[in-house]
PDB file of C-alpha atoms in Angstrom:
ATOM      1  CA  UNK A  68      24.967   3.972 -27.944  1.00 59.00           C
ATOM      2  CA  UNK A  69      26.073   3.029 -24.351  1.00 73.00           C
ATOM      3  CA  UNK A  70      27.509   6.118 -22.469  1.00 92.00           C
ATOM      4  CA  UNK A  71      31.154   6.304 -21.162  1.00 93.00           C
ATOM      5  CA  UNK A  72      32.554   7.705 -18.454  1.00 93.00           C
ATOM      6  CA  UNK A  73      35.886   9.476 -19.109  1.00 94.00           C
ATOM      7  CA  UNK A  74      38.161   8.604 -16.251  1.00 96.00           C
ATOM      8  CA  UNK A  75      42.193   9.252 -15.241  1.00 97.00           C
ATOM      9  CA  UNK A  76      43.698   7.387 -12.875  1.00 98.00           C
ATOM     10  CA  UNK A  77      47.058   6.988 -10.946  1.00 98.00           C
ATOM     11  CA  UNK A  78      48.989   3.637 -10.225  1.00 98.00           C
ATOM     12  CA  UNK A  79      51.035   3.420  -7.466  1.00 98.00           C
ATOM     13  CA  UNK A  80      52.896   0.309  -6.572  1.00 97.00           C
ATOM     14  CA  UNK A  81      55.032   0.193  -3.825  1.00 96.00           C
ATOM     15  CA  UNK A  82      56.823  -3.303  -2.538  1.00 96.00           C
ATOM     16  CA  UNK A  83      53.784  -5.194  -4.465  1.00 97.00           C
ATOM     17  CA  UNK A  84      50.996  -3.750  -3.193  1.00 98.00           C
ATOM     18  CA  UNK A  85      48.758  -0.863  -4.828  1.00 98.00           C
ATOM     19  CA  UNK A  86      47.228   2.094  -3.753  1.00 98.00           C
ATOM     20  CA  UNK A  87      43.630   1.812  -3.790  1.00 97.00           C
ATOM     21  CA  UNK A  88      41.001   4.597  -2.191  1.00 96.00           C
ATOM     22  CA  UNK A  89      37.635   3.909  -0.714  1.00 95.00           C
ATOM     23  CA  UNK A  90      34.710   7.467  -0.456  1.00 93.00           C
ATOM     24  CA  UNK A  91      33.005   7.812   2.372  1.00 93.00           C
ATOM     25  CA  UNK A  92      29.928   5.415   2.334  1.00 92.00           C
ATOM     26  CA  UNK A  93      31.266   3.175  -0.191  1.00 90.00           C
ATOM     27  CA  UNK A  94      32.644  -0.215   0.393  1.00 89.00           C
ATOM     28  CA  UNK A  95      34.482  -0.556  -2.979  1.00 93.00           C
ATOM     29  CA  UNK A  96      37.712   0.448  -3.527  1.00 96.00           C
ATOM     30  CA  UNK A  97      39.473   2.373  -6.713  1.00 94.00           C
ATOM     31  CA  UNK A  98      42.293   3.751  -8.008  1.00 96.00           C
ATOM     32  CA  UNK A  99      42.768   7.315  -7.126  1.00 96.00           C
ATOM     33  CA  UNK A 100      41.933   9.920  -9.683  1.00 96.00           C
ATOM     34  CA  UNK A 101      38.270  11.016 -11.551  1.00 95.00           C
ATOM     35  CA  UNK A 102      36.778  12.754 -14.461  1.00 94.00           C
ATOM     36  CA  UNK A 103      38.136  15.139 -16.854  1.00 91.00           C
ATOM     37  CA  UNK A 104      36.834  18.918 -16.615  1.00 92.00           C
ATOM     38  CA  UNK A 105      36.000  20.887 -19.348  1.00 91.00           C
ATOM     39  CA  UNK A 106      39.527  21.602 -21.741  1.00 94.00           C
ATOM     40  CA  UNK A 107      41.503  19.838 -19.392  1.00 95.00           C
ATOM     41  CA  UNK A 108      44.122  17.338 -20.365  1.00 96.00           C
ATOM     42  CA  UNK A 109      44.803  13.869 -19.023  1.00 96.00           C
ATOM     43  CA  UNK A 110      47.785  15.039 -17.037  1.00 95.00           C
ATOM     44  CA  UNK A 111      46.065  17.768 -15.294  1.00 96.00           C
ATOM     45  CA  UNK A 112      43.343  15.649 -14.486  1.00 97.00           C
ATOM     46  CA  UNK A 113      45.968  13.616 -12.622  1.00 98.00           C
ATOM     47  CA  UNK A 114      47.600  16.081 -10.813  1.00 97.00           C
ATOM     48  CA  UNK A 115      43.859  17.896  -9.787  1.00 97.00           C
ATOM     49  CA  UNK A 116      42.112  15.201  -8.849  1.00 97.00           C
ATOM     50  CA  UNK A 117      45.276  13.189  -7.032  1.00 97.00           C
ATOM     51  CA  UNK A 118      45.644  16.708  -5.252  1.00 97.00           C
ATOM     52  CA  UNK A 119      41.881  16.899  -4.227  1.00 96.00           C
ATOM     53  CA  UNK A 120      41.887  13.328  -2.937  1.00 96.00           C
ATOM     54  CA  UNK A 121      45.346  12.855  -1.323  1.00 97.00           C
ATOM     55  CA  UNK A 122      46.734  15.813  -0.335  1.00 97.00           C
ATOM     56  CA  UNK A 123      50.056  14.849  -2.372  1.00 98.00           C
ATOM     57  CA  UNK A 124      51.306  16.772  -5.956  1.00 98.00           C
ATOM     58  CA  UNK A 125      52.265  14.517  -9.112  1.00 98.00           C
ATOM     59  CA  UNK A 126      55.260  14.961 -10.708  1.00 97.00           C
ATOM     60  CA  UNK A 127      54.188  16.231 -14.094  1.00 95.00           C
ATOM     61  CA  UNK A 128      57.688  15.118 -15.610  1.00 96.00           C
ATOM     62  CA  UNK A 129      57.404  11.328 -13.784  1.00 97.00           C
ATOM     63  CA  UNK A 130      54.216  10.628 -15.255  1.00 96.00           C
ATOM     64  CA  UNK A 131      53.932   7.880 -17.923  1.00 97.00           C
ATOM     65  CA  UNK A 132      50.348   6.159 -19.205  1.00 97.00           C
ATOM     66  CA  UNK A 133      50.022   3.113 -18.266  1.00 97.00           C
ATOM     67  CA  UNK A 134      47.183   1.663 -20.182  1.00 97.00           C
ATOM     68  CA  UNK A 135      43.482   2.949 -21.417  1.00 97.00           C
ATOM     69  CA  UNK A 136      40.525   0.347 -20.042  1.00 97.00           C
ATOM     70  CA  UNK A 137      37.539  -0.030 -20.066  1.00 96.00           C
ATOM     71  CA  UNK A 138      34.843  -1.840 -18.234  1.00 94.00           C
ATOM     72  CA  UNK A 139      31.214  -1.513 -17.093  1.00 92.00           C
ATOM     73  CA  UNK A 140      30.621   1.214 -14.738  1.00 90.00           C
ATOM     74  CA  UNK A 141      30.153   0.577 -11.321  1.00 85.00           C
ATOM     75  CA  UNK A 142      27.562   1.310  -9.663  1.00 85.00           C
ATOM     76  CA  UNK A 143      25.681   2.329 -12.573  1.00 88.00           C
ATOM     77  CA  UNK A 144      23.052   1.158 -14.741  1.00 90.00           C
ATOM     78  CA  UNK A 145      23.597  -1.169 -17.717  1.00 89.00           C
ATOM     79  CA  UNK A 146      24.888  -0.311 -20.457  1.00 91.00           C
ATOM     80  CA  UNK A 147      27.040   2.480 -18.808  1.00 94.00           C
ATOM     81  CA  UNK A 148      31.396   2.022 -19.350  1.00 94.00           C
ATOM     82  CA  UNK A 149      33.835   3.498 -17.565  1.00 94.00           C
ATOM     83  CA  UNK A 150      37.201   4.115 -19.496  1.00 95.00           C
ATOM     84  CA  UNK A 151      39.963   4.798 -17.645  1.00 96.00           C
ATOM     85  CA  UNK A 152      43.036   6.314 -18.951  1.00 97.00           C
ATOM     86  CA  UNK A 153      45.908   5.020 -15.926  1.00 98.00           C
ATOM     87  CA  UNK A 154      49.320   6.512 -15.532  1.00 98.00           C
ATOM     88  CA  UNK A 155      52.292   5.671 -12.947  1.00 98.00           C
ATOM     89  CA  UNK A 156      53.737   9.014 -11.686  1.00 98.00           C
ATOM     90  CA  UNK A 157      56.022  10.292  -8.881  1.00 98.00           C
ATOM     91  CA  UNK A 158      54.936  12.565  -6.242  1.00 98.00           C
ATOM     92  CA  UNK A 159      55.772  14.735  -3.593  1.00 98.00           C
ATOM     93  CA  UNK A 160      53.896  15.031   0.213  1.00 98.00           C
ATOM     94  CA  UNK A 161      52.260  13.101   2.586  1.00 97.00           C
ATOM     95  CA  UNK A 162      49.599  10.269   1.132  1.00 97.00           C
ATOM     96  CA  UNK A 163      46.449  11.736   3.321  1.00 96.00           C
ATOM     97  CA  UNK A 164      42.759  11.056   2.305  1.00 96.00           C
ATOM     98  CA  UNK A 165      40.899  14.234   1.442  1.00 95.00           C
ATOM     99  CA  UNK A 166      37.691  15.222  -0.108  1.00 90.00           C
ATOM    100  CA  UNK A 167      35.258  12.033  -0.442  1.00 90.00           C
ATOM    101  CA  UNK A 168      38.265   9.754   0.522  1.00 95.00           C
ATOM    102  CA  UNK A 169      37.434   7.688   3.789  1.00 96.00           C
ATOM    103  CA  UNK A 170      40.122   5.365   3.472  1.00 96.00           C
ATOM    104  CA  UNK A 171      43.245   4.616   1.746  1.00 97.00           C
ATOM    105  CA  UNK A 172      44.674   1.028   1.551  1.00 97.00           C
ATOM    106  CA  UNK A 173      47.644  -0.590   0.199  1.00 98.00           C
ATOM    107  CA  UNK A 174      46.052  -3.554  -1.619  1.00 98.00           C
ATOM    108  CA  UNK A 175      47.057  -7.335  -3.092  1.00 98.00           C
ATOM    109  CA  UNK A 176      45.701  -9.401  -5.715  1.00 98.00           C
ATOM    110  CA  UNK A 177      43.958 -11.005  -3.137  1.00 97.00           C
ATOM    111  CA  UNK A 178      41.929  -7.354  -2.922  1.00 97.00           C
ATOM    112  CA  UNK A 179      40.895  -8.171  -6.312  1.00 96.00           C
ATOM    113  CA  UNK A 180      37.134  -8.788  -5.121  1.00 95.00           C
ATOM    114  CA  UNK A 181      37.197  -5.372  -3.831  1.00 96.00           C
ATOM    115  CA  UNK A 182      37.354  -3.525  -6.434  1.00 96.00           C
ATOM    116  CA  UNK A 183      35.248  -2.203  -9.538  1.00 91.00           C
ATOM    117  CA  UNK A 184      35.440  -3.858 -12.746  1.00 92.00           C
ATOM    118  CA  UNK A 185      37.785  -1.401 -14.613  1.00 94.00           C
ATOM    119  CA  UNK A 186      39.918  -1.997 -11.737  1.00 95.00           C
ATOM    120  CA  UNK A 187      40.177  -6.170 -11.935  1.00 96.00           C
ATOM    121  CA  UNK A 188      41.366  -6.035 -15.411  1.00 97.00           C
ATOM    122  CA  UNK A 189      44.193  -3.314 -14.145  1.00 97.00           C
ATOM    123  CA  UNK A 190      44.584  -5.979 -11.154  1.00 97.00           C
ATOM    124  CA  UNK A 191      45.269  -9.182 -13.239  1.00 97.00           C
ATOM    125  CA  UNK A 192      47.857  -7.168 -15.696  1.00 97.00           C
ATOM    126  CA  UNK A 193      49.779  -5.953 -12.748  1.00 97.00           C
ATOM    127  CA  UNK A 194      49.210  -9.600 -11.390  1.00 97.00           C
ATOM    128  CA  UNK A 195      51.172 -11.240 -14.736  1.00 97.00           C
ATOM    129  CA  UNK A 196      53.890  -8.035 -14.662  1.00 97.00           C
ATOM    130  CA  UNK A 197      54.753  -9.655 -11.271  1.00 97.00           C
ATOM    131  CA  UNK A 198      53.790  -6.017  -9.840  1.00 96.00           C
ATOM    132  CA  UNK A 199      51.087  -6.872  -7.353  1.00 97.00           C
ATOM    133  CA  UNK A 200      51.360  -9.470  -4.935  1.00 95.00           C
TER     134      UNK A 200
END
């Protein structure tokens, strides 16, 4: 039995690029967002972990799920998936990396190298959709 990591992330597209967000030490980047806590549900993961890592507040009534993935981890041993449940959401405030964020960057499918696993499958939908440059 392979162990999964529970994941919620946010998709933001803006003039065909998407937000992506690199921690500090790390040369990979990802959507923003992160694991569940205890009783928590997928929206309030959003708007916690967006909070903690941009400085910005989701829109509870904007957001709408996207798409459930999953890939292997990375970073992690084998065997180890990450599923990620994405939404696309409004928001209010200034897009400012906080917490482990080093870096934010508005990527294009050219970025697609750059990112983890999880994320290239999320890449090459929004690639077909004619979302992401």
């Amino acid at each position: 039995m392979s162990e999964i990591i529970d994941k919620v992330a946010w998709i933001l597209i803006r003039e065909g690029r998407v937000l992506g967000a690199r921690s500090q030490g790390k040369d990979t980047y990802y959507f923003p967002g992160g694991k569940r806590e205890s009783g928590e549900t997928d929206a309030e993961t959003l708007i916690r972990e967006v909070k903690e890592e941009l400085s910005v507040d989701i829109l509870p009534d904007t957001a709408i799920e996207f798409g459930i993935y999953e890939a292997p981890a990375h970073g992690k041993a084998e065997g180890i998936q990450v599923k990620m449940t994405c939404f696309t959401a409004g928001y209010t405030g200034e897009l400012t990396p906080a917490s482990e964020i080093a870096e934010l960057a508005w990527l294009t499918y050219e970025d697609r190298e750059r990112v983890s696993a999880v994320s290239r499958i999320i890449f090459d939908q929004l690639h077909e959709m004619k979302l992401l440059d």
